[in-house]
Amino acid sequence: MHKKRHPIILMLNILIFFFTLLFSNTNILTFSIKTASPLLILPLLTAFAIYHSPLSSALTGLVCGIFMDTVAADSYCFNAILLLVIGGFASFAANNLFNKNIQSAVVLSLINCVFYFVLLWLFFHTNNVSITDSAIYLLRYSLPSAVLSAIFILPLYYVYKHFNKITSE
């Protein structure tokens, strides 16, 4: 199946990623349920990766990660590397391991979100903290945030499914 380049879809992709990063990194719009705060770039990158090649998904993840690292304190390219891996993995898994349906998108988004938040917890919240405090942080903040983030794949999957339909015609 040949995909044609559609300039309006490209511009919409850029705007969606830009505003998602802008709103999530500047706290203009904050959304949380108890202690869980979603990171909307993860399901957005997953939805994008389902319908794009591993290279373009990985590069999109890298650009988003670099943007997140420029506004984060003490991240040392953590987001850039992790979003690069998540984008490439999501696209590879969607193209080779999973079907491109909503159930697969939810599972893939949950895998990516749990992977991100567990590594975030491991690298930044386990140093100089007792094991119980570290486990409480994992169970009270990281894992609920991963699940809440993964839920946002539902509307994003249908947006990118529609974009894919437009570019495939």
mmCIF file of C-alpha atoms in Angstrom:
data_model
loop_
_atom_site.group_PDB
_atom_site.id
_atom_site.type_symbol
_atom_site.label_atom_id
_atom_site.label_comp_id
_atom_site.label_asym_id
_atom_site.label_seq_id
_atom_site.Cartn_x
_atom_site.Cartn_y
_atom_site.Cartn_z
ATOM 1 C CA MET A 1 0.000 0.000 0.000
ATOM 2 C CA HIS A 2 1.445 3.314 -1.087
ATOM 3 C CA LYS A 3 1.062 6.302 1.187
ATOM 4 C CA LYS A 4 0.985 9.715 -0.387
ATOM 5 C CA ARG A 5 2.342 12.745 1.363
ATOM 6 C CA HIS A 6 -0.436 14.955 2.546
ATOM 7 C CA PRO A 7 0.715 18.443 3.655
ATOM 8 C CA ILE A 8 -2.380 19.131 5.766
ATOM 9 C CA ILE A 9 -1.939 15.874 7.708
ATOM 10 C CA LEU A 10 1.759 16.676 8.220
ATOM 11 C CA MET A 11 0.869 20.116 9.547
ATOM 12 C CA LEU A 12 -1.825 18.676 11.824
ATOM 13 C CA ASN A 13 0.702 16.140 13.193
ATOM 14 C CA ILE A 14 3.182 18.897 13.955
ATOM 15 C CA LEU A 15 0.513 21.027 15.640
ATOM 16 C CA ILE A 16 -0.848 18.124 17.711
ATOM 17 C CA PHE A 17 2.615 17.169 18.961
ATOM 18 C CA PHE A 18 3.592 20.809 19.572
ATOM 19 C CA PHE A 19 0.497 21.674 21.600
ATOM 20 C CA THR A 20 0.628 18.407 23.530
ATOM 21 C CA LEU A 21 4.228 19.101 24.511
ATOM 22 C CA LEU A 22 3.487 22.745 25.211
ATOM 23 C CA PHE A 23 0.525 22.048 27.476
ATOM 24 C CA SER A 24 2.132 19.137 29.312
ATOM 25 C CA ASN A 25 5.474 20.850 29.960
ATOM 26 C CA THR A 26 4.253 24.321 30.882
ATOM 27 C CA ASN A 27 1.361 23.250 33.135
ATOM 28 C CA ILE A 28 -1.049 25.510 31.274
ATOM 29 C CA LEU A 29 -3.666 22.772 31.432
ATOM 30 C CA THR A 30 -3.189 20.320 34.254
ATOM 31 C CA PHE A 31 -5.204 17.175 34.688
ATOM 32 C CA SER A 32 -4.821 14.611 37.418
ATOM 33 C CA ILE A 33 -6.853 12.104 39.343
ATOM 34 C CA LYS A 34 -5.672 11.928 42.947
ATOM 35 C CA THR A 35 -1.924 11.266 42.577
ATOM 36 C CA ALA A 36 -1.951 10.160 38.941
ATOM 37 C CA SER A 37 -0.889 12.698 36.331
ATOM 38 C CA PRO A 38 -0.904 11.596 32.692
ATOM 39 C CA LEU A 39 1.925 12.199 30.267
ATOM 40 C CA LEU A 40 -0.039 12.645 27.049
ATOM 41 C CA ILE A 41 2.960 12.445 24.744
ATOM 42 C CA LEU A 42 3.243 8.681 25.380
ATOM 43 C CA PRO A 43 -0.160 7.623 23.989
ATOM 44 C CA LEU A 44 0.176 10.252 21.256
ATOM 45 C CA LEU A 45 3.512 8.805 20.170
ATOM 46 C CA THR A 46 2.050 5.300 20.337
ATOM 47 C CA ALA A 47 -0.929 6.252 18.168
ATOM 48 C CA PHE A 48 1.408 7.939 15.687
ATOM 49 C CA ALA A 49 3.748 4.940 15.627
ATOM 50 C CA ILE A 50 0.989 2.448 14.853
ATOM 51 C CA TYR A 51 0.540 3.920 11.377
ATOM 52 C CA HIS A 52 4.101 5.047 10.590
ATOM 53 C CA SER A 53 7.464 3.417 9.969
ATOM 54 C CA PRO A 54 9.834 2.612 12.839
ATOM 55 C CA LEU A 55 12.324 5.210 11.595
ATOM 56 C CA SER A 56 9.845 8.092 11.434
ATOM 57 C CA SER A 57 8.321 7.062 14.778
ATOM 58 C CA ALA A 58 11.725 6.857 16.450
ATOM 59 C CA LEU A 59 12.753 10.236 15.048
ATOM 60 C CA THR A 60 9.473 11.763 16.198
ATOM 61 C CA GLY A 61 10.088 10.316 19.660
ATOM 62 C CA LEU A 62 13.628 11.697 19.639
ATOM 63 C CA VAL A 63 12.460 15.208 18.730
ATOM 64 C CA CYS A 64 9.732 15.116 21.388
ATOM 65 C CA GLY A 65 12.202 13.791 23.951
ATOM 66 C CA ILE A 66 14.738 16.515 23.153
ATOM 67 C CA PHE A 67 12.012 19.124 23.621
ATOM 68 C CA MET A 68 11.013 17.568 26.955
ATOM 69 C CA ASP A 69 14.643 17.426 28.101
ATOM 70 C CA THR A 70 15.235 21.091 27.309
ATOM 71 C CA VAL A 71 12.549 22.155 29.758
ATOM 72 C CA ALA A 72 13.207 19.471 32.405
ATOM 73 C CA ALA A 73 15.770 19.851 35.145
ATOM 74 C CA ASP A 74 18.376 17.100 35.567
ATOM 75 C CA SER A 75 17.080 14.698 32.929
ATOM 76 C CA TYR A 76 20.380 14.214 31.029
ATOM 77 C CA CYS A 77 18.768 13.084 27.722
ATOM 78 C CA PHE A 78 16.559 10.605 29.554
ATOM 79 C CA ASN A 79 13.395 11.558 27.679
ATOM 80 C CA ALA A 80 15.116 11.761 24.297
ATOM 81 C CA ILE A 81 16.551 8.263 24.544
ATOM 82 C CA LEU A 82 13.438 6.732 26.074
ATOM 83 C CA LEU A 83 10.987 8.283 23.612
ATOM 84 C CA LEU A 84 13.265 7.257 20.740
ATOM 85 C CA VAL A 85 13.078 3.650 21.947
ATOM 86 C CA ILE A 86 9.332 3.835 22.640
ATOM 87 C CA GLY A 87 8.563 5.277 19.201
ATOM 88 C CA GLY A 88 10.666 2.689 17.388
ATOM 89 C CA PHE A 89 9.339 -0.197 19.490
ATOM 90 C CA ALA A 90 5.703 0.837 19.123
ATOM 91 C CA SER A 91 5.979 1.054 15.368
ATOM 92 C CA PHE A 92 7.914 -2.207 15.061
ATOM 93 C CA ALA A 93 5.463 -4.024 17.326
ATOM 94 C CA ALA A 94 2.408 -2.590 15.567
ATOM 95 C CA ASN A 95 3.760 -3.570 12.156
ATOM 96 C CA ASN A 96 5.110 -7.026 13.062
ATOM 97 C CA LEU A 97 3.598 -8.347 16.296
ATOM 98 C CA PHE A 98 0.181 -6.747 16.753
ATOM 99 C CA ASN A 99 -2.799 -6.058 14.528
ATOM 100 C CA LYS A 100 -3.576 -2.415 13.955
ATOM 101 C CA ASN A 101 -6.797 -2.431 15.982
ATOM 102 C CA ILE A 102 -7.952 -0.671 19.131
ATOM 103 C CA GLN A 103 -7.242 -3.614 21.444
ATOM 104 C CA SER A 104 -3.646 -3.803 20.257
ATOM 105 C CA ALA A 105 -3.294 -0.043 20.577
ATOM 106 C CA VAL A 106 -4.464 -0.133 24.200
ATOM 107 C CA VAL A 107 -2.068 -2.962 25.069
ATOM 108 C CA LEU A 108 0.820 -1.260 23.260
ATOM 109 C CA SER A 109 0.088 2.045 24.957
ATOM 110 C CA LEU A 110 -0.064 0.376 28.374
ATOM 111 C CA ILE A 111 3.269 -1.381 27.740
ATOM 112 C CA ASN A 112 4.906 1.879 26.651
ATOM 113 C CA CYS A 113 3.508 3.910 29.538
ATOM 114 C CA VAL A 114 4.453 1.355 32.197
ATOM 115 C CA PHE A 115 7.931 1.053 30.648
ATOM 116 C CA TYR A 116 8.413 4.830 30.734
ATOM 117 C CA PHE A 117 7.130 5.387 34.264
ATOM 118 C CA VAL A 118 8.992 2.410 35.747
ATOM 119 C CA LEU A 119 12.263 3.610 34.221
ATOM 120 C CA LEU A 120 11.526 7.151 35.379
ATOM 121 C CA TRP A 121 10.967 5.807 38.889
ATOM 122 C CA LEU A 122 14.095 3.646 38.721
ATOM 123 C CA PHE A 123 16.427 6.418 37.550
ATOM 124 C CA PHE A 124 15.087 9.400 39.473
ATOM 125 C CA HIS A 125 13.140 8.242 42.531
ATOM 126 C CA THR A 126 15.121 5.382 44.028
ATOM 127 C CA ASN A 127 18.294 7.255 44.953
ATOM 128 C CA ASN A 128 18.842 8.075 48.635
ATOM 129 C CA VAL A 129 15.352 6.889 49.575
ATOM 130 C CA SER A 130 14.320 3.941 51.689
ATOM 131 C CA ILE A 131 12.877 0.882 49.976
ATOM 132 C CA THR A 132 9.433 1.475 51.449
ATOM 133 C CA ASP A 133 9.326 5.117 50.325
ATOM 134 C CA SER A 134 10.506 4.083 46.896
ATOM 135 C CA ALA A 135 7.867 1.347 46.625
ATOM 136 C CA ILE A 136 5.163 3.725 47.820
ATOM 137 C CA TYR A 137 6.151 6.198 45.117
ATOM 138 C CA LEU A 138 6.020 3.444 42.492
ATOM 139 C CA LEU A 139 2.624 2.166 43.567
ATOM 140 C CA ARG A 140 1.038 5.495 44.419
ATOM 141 C CA TYR A 141 2.358 7.793 41.670
ATOM 142 C CA SER A 142 4.152 6.003 38.836
ATOM 143 C CA LEU A 143 1.880 3.065 38.042
ATOM 144 C CA PRO A 144 -1.410 5.017 38.329
ATOM 145 C CA SER A 145 0.100 7.698 36.082
ATOM 146 C CA ALA A 146 1.034 5.019 33.554
ATOM 147 C CA VAL A 147 -2.488 3.599 33.507
ATOM 148 C CA LEU A 148 -4.066 7.062 33.280
ATOM 149 C CA SER A 149 -1.713 7.980 30.435
ATOM 150 C CA ALA A 150 -2.479 4.763 28.558
ATOM 151 C CA ILE A 151 -6.229 5.459 28.612
ATOM 152 C CA PHE A 152 -5.738 8.440 26.309
ATOM 153 C CA ILE A 153 -4.870 6.105 23.442
ATOM 154 C CA LEU A 154 -8.602 5.612 22.851
ATOM 155 C CA PRO A 155 -9.358 8.955 21.147
ATOM 156 C CA LEU A 156 -5.856 9.327 19.704
ATOM 157 C CA TYR A 157 -5.993 5.946 17.980
ATOM 158 C CA TYR A 158 -9.099 6.984 16.033
ATOM 159 C CA VAL A 159 -7.555 10.327 15.061
ATOM 160 C CA TYR A 160 -4.501 8.605 13.581
ATOM 161 C CA LYS A 161 -6.633 5.885 12.006
ATOM 162 C CA HIS A 162 -8.507 8.639 10.179
ATOM 163 C CA PHE A 163 -5.228 10.342 9.189
ATOM 164 C CA ASN A 164 -3.981 7.014 7.833
ATOM 165 C CA LYS A 165 -7.183 6.545 5.838
ATOM 166 C CA ILE A 166 -6.768 9.986 4.261
ATOM 167 C CA THR A 167 -3.133 9.404 3.301
ATOM 168 C CA SER A 168 -3.800 5.896 1.957
ATOM 169 C CA GLU A 169 -6.494 6.997 -0.498
#
